[in-house]
CSV table of C-alpha atoms and ligand atoms in Angstrom, one decimal:
chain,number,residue,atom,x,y,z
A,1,UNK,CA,4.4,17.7,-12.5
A,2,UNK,CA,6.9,15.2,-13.2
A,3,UNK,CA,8.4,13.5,-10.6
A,4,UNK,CA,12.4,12.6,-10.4
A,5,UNK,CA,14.0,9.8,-8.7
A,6,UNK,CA,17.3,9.6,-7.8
A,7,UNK,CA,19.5,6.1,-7.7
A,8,UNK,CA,22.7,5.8,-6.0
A,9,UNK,CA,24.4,2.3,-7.0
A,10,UNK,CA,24.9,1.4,-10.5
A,11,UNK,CA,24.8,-2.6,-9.3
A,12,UNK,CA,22.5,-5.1,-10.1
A,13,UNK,CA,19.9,-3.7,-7.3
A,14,UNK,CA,20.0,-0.1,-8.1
A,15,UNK,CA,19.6,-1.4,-11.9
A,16,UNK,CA,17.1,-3.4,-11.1
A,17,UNK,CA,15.0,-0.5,-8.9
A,18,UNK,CA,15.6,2.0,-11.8
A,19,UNK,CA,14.1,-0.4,-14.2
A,20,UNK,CA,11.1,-1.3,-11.8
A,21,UNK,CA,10.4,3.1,-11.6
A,22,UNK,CA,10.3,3.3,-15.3
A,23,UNK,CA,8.0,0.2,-15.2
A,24,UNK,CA,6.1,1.4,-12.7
A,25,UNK,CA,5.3,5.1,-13.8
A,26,UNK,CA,6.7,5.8,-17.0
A,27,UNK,CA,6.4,9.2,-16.2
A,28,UNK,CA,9.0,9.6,-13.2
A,29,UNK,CA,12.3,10.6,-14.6
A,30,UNK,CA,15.3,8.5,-13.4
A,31,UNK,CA,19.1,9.1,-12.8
A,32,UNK,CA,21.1,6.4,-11.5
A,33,UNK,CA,24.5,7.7,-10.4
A,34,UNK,CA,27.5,5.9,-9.8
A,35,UNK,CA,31.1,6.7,-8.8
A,36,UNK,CA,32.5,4.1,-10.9
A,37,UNK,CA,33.0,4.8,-14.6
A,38,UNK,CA,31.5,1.2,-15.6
A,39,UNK,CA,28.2,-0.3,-14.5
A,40,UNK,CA,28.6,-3.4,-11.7
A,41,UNK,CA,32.3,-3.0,-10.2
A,42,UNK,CA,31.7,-3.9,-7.2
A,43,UNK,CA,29.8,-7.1,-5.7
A,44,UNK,CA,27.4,-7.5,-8.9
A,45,UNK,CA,30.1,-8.3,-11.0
A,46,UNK,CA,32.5,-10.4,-8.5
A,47,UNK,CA,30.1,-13.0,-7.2
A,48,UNK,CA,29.6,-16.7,-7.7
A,49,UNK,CA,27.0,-16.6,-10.4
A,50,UNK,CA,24.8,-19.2,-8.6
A,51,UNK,CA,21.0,-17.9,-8.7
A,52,UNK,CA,19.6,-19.3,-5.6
A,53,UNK,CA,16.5,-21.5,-5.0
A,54,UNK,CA,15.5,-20.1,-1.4
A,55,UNK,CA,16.4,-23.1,0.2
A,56,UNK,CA,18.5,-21.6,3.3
A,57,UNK,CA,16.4,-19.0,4.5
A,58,UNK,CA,14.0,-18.8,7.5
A,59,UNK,CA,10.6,-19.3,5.7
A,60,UNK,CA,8.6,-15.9,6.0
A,61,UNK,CA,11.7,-13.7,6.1
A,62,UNK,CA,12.4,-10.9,3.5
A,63,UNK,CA,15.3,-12.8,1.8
A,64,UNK,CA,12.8,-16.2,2.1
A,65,UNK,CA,10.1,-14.1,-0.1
A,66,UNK,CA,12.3,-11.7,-2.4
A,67,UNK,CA,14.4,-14.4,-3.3
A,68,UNK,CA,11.4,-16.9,-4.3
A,69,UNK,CA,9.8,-14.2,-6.0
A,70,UNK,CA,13.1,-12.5,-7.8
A,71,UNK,CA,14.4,-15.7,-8.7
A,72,UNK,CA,11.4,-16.2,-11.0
A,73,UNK,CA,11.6,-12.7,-12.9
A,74,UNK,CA,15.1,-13.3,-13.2
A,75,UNK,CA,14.2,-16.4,-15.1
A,76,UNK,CA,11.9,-14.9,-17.0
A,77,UNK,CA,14.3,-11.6,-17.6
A,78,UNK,CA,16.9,-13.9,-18.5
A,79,UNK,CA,15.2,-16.1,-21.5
A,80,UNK,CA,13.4,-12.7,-22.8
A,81,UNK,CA,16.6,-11.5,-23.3
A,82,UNK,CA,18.7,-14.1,-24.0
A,83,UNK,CA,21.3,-14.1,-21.4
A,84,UNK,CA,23.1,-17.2,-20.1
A,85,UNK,CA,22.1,-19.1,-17.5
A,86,UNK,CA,21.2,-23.0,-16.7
A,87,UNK,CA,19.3,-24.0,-14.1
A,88,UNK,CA,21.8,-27.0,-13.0
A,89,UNK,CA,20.4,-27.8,-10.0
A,90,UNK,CA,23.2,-28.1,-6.4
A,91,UNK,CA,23.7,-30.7,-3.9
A,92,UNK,CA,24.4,-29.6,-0.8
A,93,UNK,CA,26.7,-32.5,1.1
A,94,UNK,CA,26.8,-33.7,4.8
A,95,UNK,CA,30.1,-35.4,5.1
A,96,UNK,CA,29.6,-36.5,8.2
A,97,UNK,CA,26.4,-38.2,10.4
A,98,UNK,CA,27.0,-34.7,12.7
A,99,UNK,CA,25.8,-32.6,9.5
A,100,UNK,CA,22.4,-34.8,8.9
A,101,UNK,CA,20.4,-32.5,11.6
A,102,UNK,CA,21.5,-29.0,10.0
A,103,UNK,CA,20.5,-30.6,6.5
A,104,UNK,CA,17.4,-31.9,7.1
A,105,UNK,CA,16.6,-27.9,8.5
A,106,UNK,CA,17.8,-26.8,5.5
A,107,UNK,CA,16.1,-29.5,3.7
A,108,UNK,CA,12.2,-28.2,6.0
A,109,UNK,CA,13.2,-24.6,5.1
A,110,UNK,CA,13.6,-24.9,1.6
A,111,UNK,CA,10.2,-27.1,1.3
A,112,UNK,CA,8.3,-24.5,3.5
A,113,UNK,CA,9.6,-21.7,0.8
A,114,UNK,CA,8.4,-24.2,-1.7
A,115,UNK,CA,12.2,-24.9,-3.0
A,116,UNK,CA,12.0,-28.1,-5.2
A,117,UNK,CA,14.5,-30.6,-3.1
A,118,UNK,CA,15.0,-34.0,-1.4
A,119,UNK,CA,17.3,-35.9,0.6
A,120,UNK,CA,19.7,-38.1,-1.2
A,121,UNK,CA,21.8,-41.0,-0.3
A,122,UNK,CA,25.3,-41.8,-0.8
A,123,UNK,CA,24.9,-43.3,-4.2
A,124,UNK,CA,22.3,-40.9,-5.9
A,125,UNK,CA,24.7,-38.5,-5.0
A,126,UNK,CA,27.6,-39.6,-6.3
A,127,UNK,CA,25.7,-40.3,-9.8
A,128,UNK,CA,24.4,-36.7,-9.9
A,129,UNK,CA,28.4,-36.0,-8.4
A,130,UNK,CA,30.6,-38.9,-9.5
A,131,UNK,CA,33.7,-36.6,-7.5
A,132,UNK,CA,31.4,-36.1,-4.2
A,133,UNK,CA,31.9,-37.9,-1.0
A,134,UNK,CA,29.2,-37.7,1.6
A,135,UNK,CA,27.0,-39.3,3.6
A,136,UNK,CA,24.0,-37.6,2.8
A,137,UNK,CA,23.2,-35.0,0.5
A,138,UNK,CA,20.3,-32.4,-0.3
A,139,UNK,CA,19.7,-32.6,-4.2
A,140,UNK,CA,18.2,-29.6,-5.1
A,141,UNK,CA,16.4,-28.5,-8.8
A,142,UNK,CA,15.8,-25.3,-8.4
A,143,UNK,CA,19.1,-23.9,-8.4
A,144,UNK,CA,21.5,-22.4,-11.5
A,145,UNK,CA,23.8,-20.1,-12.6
A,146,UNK,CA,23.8,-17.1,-14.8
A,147,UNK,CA,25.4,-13.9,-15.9
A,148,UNK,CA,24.9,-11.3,-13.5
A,149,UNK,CA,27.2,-9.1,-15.4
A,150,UNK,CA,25.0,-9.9,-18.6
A,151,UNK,CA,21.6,-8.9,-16.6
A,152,UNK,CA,23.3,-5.3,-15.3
A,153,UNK,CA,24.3,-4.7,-18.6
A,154,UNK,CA,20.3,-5.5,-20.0
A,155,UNK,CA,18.8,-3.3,-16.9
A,156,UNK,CA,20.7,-0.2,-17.9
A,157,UNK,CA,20.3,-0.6,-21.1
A,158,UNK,CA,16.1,-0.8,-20.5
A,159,UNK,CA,16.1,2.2,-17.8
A,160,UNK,CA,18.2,4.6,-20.5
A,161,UNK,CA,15.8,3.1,-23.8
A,162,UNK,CA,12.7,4.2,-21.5
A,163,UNK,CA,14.9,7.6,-20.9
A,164,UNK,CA,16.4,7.2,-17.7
A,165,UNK,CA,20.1,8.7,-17.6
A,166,UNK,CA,23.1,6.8,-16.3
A,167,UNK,CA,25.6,9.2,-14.7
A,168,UNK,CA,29.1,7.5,-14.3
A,169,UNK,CA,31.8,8.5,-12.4
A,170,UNK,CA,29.9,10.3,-9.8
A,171,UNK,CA,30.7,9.8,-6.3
A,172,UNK,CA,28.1,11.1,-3.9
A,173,UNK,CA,30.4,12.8,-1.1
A,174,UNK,CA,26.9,14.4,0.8
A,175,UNK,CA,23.4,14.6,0.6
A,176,UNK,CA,20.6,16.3,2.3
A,177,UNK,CA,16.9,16.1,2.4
A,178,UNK,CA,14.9,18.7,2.5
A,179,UNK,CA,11.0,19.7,2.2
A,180,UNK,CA,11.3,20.1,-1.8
A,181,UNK,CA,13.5,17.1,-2.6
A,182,UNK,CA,17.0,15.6,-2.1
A,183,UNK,CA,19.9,17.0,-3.2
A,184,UNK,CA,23.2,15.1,-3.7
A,185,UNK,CA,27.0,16.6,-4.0
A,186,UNK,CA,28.8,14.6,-6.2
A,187,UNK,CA,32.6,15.0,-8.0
A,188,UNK,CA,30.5,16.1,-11.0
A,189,UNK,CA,28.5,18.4,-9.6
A,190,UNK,CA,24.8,18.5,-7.5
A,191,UNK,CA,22.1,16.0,-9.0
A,192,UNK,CA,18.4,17.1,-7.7
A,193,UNK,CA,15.5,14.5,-7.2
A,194,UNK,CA,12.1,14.4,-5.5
A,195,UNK,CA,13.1,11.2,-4.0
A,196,UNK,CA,16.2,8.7,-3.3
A,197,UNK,CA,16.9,5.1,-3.1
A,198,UNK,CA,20.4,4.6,-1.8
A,199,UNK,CA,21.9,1.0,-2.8
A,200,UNK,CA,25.0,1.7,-1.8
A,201,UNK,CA,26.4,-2.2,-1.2
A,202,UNK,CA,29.7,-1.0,0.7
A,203,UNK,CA,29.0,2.3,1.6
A,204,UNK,CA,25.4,2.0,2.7
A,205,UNK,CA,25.7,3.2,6.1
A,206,UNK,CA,28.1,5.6,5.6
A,207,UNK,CA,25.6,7.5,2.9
A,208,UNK,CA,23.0,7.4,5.4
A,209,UNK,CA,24.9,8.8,8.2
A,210,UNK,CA,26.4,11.8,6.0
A,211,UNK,CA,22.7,12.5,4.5
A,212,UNK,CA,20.6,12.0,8.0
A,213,UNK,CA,23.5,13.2,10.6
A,214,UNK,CA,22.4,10.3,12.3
A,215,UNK,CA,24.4,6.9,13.8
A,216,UNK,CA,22.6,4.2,11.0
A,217,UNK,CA,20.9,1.3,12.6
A,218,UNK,CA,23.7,-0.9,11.4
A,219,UNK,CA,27.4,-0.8,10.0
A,220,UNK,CA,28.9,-2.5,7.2
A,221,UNK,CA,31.4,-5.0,7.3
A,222,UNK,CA,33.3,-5.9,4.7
A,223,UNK,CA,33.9,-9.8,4.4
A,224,UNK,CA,35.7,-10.4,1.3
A,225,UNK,CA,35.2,-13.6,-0.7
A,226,UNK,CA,38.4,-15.1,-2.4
A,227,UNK,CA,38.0,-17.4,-5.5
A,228,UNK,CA,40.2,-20.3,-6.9
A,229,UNK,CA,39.5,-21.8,-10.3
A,230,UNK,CA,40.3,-24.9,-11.2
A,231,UNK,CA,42.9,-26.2,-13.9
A,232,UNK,CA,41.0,-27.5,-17.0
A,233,UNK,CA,42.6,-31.1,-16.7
A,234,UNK,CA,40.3,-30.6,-12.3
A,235,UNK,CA,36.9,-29.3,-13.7
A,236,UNK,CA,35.7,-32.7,-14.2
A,237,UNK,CA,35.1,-32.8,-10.2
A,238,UNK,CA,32.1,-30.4,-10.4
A,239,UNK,CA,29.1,-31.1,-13.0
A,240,UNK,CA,27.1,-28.5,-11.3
A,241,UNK,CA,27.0,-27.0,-7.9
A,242,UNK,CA,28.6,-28.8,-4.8
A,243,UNK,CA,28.1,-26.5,-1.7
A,244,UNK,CA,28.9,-28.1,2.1
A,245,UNK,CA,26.5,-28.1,5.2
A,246,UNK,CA,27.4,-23.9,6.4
A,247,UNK,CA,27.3,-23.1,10.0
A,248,UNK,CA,24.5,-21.8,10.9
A,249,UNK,CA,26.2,-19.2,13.3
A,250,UNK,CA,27.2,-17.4,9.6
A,251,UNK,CA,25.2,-15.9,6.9
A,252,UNK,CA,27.6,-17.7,4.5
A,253,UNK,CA,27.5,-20.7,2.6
A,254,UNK,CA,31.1,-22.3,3.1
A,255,UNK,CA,33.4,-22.6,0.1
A,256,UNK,CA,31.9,-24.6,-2.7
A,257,UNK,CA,32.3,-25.4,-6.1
A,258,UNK,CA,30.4,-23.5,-8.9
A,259,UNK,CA,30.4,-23.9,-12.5
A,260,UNK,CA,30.6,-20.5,-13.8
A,261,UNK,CA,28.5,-19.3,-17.2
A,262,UNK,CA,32.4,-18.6,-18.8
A,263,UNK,CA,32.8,-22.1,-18.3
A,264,UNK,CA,35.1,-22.2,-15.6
A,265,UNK,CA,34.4,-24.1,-12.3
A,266,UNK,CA,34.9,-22.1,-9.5
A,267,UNK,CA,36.1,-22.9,-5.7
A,268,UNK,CA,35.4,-20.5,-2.9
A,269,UNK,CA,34.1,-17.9,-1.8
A,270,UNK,CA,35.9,-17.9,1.9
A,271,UNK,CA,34.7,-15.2,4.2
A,272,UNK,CA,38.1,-13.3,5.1
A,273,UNK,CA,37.9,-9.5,6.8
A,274,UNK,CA,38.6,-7.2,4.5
A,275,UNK,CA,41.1,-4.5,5.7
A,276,UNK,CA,39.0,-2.0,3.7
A,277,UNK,CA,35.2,-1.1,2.6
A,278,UNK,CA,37.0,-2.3,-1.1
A,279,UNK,CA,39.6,-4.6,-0.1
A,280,UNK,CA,39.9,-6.7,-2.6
A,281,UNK,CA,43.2,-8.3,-1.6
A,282,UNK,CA,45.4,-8.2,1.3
A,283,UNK,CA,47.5,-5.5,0.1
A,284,UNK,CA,44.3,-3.0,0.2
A,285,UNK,CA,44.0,-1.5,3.3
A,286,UNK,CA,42.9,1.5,5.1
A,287,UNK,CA,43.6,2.6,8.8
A,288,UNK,CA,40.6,4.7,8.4
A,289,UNK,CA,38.6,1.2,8.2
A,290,UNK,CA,40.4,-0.6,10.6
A,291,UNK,CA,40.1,1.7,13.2
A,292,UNK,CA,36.3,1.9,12.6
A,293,UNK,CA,36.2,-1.7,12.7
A,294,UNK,CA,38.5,-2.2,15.8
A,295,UNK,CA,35.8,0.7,17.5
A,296,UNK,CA,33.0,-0.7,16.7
A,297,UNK,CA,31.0,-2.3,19.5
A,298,UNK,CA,29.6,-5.0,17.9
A,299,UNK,CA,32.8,-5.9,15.9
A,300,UNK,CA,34.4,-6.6,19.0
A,301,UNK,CA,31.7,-8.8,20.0
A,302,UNK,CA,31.9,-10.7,17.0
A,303,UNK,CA,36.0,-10.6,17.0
A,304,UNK,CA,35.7,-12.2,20.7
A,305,UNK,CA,32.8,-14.5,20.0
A,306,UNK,CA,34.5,-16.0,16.6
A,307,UNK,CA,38.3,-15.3,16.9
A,308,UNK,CA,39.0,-19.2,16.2
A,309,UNK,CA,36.6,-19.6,13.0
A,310,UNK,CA,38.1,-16.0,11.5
A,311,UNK,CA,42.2,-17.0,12.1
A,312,UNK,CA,41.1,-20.7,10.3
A,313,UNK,CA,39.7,-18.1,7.1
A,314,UNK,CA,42.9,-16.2,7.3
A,315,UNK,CA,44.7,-19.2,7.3
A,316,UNK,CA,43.2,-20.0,3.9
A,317,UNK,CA,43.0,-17.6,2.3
A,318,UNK,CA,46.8,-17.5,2.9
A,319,UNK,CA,47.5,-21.0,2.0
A,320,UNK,CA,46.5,-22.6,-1.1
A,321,UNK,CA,47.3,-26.1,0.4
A,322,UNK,CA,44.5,-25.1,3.2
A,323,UNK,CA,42.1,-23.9,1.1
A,324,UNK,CA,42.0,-27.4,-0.8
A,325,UNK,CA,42.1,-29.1,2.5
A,326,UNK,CA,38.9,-27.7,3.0
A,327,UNK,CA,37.6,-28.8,-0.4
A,328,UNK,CA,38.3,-32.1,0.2
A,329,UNK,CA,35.9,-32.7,2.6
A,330,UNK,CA,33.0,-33.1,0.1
A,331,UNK,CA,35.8,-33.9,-3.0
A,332,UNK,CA,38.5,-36.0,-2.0
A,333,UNK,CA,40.6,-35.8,-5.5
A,334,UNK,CA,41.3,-32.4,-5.5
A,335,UNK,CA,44.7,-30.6,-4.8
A,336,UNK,CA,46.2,-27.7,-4.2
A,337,UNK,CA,47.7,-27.5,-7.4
A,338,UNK,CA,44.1,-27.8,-9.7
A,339,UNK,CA,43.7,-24.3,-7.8
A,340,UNK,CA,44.3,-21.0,-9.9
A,341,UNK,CA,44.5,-17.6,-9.2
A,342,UNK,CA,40.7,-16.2,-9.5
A,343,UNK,CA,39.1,-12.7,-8.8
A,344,UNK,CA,37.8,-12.2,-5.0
A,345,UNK,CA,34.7,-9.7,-4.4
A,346,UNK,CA,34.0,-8.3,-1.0
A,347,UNK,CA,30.4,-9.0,0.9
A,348,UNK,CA,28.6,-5.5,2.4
A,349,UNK,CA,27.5,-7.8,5.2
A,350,UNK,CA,25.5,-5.6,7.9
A,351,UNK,CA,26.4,-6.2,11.8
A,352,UNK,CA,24.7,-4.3,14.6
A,353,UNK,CA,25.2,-2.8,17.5
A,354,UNK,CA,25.3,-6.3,19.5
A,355,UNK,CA,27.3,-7.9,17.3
A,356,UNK,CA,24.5,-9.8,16.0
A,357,UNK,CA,25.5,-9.8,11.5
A,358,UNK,CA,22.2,-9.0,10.2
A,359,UNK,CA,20.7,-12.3,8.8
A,360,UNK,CA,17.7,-10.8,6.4
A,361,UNK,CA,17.3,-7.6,4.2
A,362,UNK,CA,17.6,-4.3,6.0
A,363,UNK,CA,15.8,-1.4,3.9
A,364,UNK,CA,15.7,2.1,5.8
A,365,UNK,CA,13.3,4.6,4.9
A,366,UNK,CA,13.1,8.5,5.2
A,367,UNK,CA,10.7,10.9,4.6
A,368,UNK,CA,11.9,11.6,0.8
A,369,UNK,CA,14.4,8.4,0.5
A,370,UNK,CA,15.1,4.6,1.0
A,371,UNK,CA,18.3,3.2,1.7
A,372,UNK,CA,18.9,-0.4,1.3
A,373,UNK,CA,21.4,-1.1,4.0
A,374,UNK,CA,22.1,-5.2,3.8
A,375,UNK,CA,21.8,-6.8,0.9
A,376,UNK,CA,24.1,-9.4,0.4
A,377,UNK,CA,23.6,-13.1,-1.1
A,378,UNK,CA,21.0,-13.7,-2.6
A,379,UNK,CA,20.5,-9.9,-3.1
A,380,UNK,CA,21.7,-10.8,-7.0
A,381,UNK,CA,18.9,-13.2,-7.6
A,382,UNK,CA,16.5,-11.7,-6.0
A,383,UNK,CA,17.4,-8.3,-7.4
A,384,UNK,CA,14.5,-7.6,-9.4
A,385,UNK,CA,11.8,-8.4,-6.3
A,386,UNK,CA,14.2,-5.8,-4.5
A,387,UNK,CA,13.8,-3.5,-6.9
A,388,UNK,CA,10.4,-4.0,-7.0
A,389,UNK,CA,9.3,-3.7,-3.5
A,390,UNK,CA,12.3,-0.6,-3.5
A,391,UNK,CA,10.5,1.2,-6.5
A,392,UNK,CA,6.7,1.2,-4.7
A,393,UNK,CA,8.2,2.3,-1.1
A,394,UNK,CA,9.7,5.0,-3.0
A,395,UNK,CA,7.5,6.2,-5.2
A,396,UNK,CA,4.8,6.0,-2.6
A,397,UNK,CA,6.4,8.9,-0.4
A,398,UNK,CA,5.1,11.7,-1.0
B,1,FAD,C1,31.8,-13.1,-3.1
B,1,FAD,C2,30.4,-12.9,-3.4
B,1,FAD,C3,29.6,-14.0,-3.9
B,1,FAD,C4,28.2,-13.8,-4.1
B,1,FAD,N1,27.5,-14.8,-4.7
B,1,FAD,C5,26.2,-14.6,-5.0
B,1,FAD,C6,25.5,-15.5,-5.8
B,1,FAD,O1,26.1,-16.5,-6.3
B,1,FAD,N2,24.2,-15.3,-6.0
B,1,FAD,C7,23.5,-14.2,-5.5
B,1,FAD,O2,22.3,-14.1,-5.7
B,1,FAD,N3,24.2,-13.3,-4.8
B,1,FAD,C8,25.5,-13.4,-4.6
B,1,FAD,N4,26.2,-12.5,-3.9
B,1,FAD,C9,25.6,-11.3,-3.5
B,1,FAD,C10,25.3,-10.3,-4.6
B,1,FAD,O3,26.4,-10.2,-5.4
B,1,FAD,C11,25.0,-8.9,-4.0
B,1,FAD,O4,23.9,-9.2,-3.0
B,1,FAD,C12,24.4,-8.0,-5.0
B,1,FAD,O5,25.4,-7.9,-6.1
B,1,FAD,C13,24.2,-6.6,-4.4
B,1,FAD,O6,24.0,-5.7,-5.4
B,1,FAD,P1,24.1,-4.1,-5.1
B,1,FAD,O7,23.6,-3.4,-6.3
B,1,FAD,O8,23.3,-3.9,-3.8
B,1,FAD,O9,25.6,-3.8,-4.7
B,1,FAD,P2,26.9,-3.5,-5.6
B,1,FAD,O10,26.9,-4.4,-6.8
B,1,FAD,O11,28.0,-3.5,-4.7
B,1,FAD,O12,26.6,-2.0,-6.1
B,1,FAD,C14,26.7,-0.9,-5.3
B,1,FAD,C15,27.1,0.3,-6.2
B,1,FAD,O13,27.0,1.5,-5.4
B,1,FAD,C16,28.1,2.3,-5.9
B,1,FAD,N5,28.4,3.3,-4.8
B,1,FAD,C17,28.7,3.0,-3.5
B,1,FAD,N6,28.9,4.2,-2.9
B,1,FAD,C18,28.7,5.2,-3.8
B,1,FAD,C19,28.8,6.6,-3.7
B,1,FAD,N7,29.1,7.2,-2.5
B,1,FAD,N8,28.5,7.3,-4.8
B,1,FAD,C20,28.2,6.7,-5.9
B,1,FAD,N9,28.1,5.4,-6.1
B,1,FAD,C21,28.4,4.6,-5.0
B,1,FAD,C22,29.2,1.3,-6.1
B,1,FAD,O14,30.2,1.9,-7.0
B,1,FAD,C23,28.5,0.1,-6.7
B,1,FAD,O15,28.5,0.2,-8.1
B,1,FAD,C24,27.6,-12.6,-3.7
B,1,FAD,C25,28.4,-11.5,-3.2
B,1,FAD,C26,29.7,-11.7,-3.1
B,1,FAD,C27,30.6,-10.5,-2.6
């Protein structure tokens, strides 16, 4: 009999699971439903662009292998079907001798994930980055950019070629799994499956709690990520990828500066709370969230822990003058007024109970269902590996 899998999240990791199902067993029937009425709305198509070379993450880990492996389908995905990308290679820049020891870990990790990269001094840096000051500085090949956008866009079009259907503008409000199958409630009515992969991005915990009854091992919080681009007469100060030494105590990367596949050379992403699961500015808020937020146990933690670090990311993100301050760390010449107004996208960033954000990959799985429940950066480059190791859990249950 046929089988039918169901996939919630019409982003690039749903997209990419759907495709790896119809790969996998051309026989399964797939529906990938979404509540938006356009594929990759939320974090696939608001994101740097940058596909990672593995470099930051603990070797072994999920992200550490998915990424390696996703990052080189993506490259093969990518000149199959002609989408735009350039493997530009980053530097990653200590600007001070205090850096140095969180490079060279950064430098060990990405050689134990088999990331091609070396230390640099001050003048191979600046001719790789005429604009970059720094003392010392991790030059590394295997990173690039590309079009996410572009690679959602190929994914659906391969899972509904191989007759997979794409339902839009279908929010899933419940969900329950039962001996036959899983059965969704949507606004446009029930949609029936054998099995479910839930990929979610902001509202992966909450899916799981509505469909299982149960508290989910972790919550999301949304950390939104504001952009600046620069004037045309500024995008001389980044050839290629410029990214600082982050804090470790963060899964995020500190604001950098991207050259983008439109051709615009991006500054940011900060890492602001967001006020709601989709708050894409200040002005989108929810008490609903923030009360969650202010009750969760391991939100306070993290409030208490980090109160200093999160009031310096609200101060930039409310002052452009600020946000170039912190730019001109690694790039000296620029100013406030090379920034422009850019897009910002929001991070589904998984905390737990303890307060501890979740640093790796959380998948979830139920008898008839897996739900991915963290996936940020580098969740886009390593999408297709997701998808892949997402399409043999699932089809695997019984
Ligand atoms: C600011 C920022 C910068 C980043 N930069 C990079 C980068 O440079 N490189 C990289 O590799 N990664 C990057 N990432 C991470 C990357 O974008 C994400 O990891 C990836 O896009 C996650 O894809 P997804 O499909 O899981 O989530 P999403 O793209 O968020 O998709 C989830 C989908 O689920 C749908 N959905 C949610 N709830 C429901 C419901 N109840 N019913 C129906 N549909 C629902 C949503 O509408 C959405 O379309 C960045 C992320 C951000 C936010």
């Amino acid at each position: 009999m046929t089988r039918r899998v169901v996939v919630v999240g019409a982003g690039i990791v749903g997209l990419a699971t759907a495709w790896q199902i119809s790969r996998a067993d051309p026989d399964v029937e797939v529906v990938v439903v979404d509540k938006e009425t356009a594929i990759a709305q939320h974090q696939t198509g608001r994101n740097s662009g940058v596909i990672h070379s593995g470099v930051y993450y603990v070797p072994g880990s999920n992200k550490a292998e998915m990424c390696r492996r996703g990052r080189a389908q993506l490259l093969a995905f990518v000149a199959e079907h002609g989408i735009a990308h350039d493997l530009c290679g980053k530097v990653v820049v200590a600007v001070e001798d205090a850096e140095r020891g969180a490079l060279q870990t950064i430098a060990e990790r990405g050689r134990a994930n088999g990331v091609s990269c070396d230390l640099i001094g001050p003048a191979a840096l600046a001719e790789i980055e005429p604009a970059v000051r720094g003392v010392e500085a991790l030059r590394v090949d295997d990173a690039g950019i590309v079009d996410f956008g572009g690679v959602a866009r190929q994914l659906a079009r391969l899972v509904t070629d191989a007759g997979g259907e794409l339902r839009l503008g279908a929010e899933v409000l419940d969900g329950h799994e039962g001996p036959d199958g899983v059965v969704l409630e949507t606004t446009t009515g029930d949609v029936h499956g054998d099995l479910l992969v839930a990929c979610a991005g902001l509202h992966s915990d909450r899916l799981l709690a509505t469909m299982t009854g149960e508290e989910p091992p972790v919550t999301i919080v949304p950390f939104r990520g504001e952009y600046h681009r620069l004037t045309e007469g500024a995008r001389d100060l980044c050839r290629a990828l410029i990214y600082p030494v982050p804090d470790p105590r963060f899964p995020f990367l500190g604001v950098h500066l991207t050259r983008h596949v439109s051709g615009e050379v991006l500054a940011g992403p900060n890492a602001v709370l967001a006020l709601d699961r989709e708050g894409y500015s200040w002005g989108d808020r929810s008490w609903r969230e923030l009360r969650a937020v202010a009750g969760h146990p391991g939100m306070r933690i993290l409030a208490r822990t980090h109160w200093r670090t999160g009031l310096g990311e609200m101060y930039r993100s409310l002052s452009r003058a600020a946000f170039a301050r912190a730019l001109q760390r690694m790039t000296p010449d620029i100013d406030a007024d090379d920034l422009l107004p850019w897009r910002a996208g929001v991070r589904a960033q998984a905390i737990f109970p303890d307060g501890t954000l979740a640093d790796d990959f959380v998948l979830h799985t139920t008898r008839r269902a897996v739900h991915v429940l963290n996936a940020p950066s580098p969740a886009a480059t390593a999408a297709l590996a997701i998808g892949e190791t997402l399409a043999n859990r699932a089809l695997s249950l019984s």
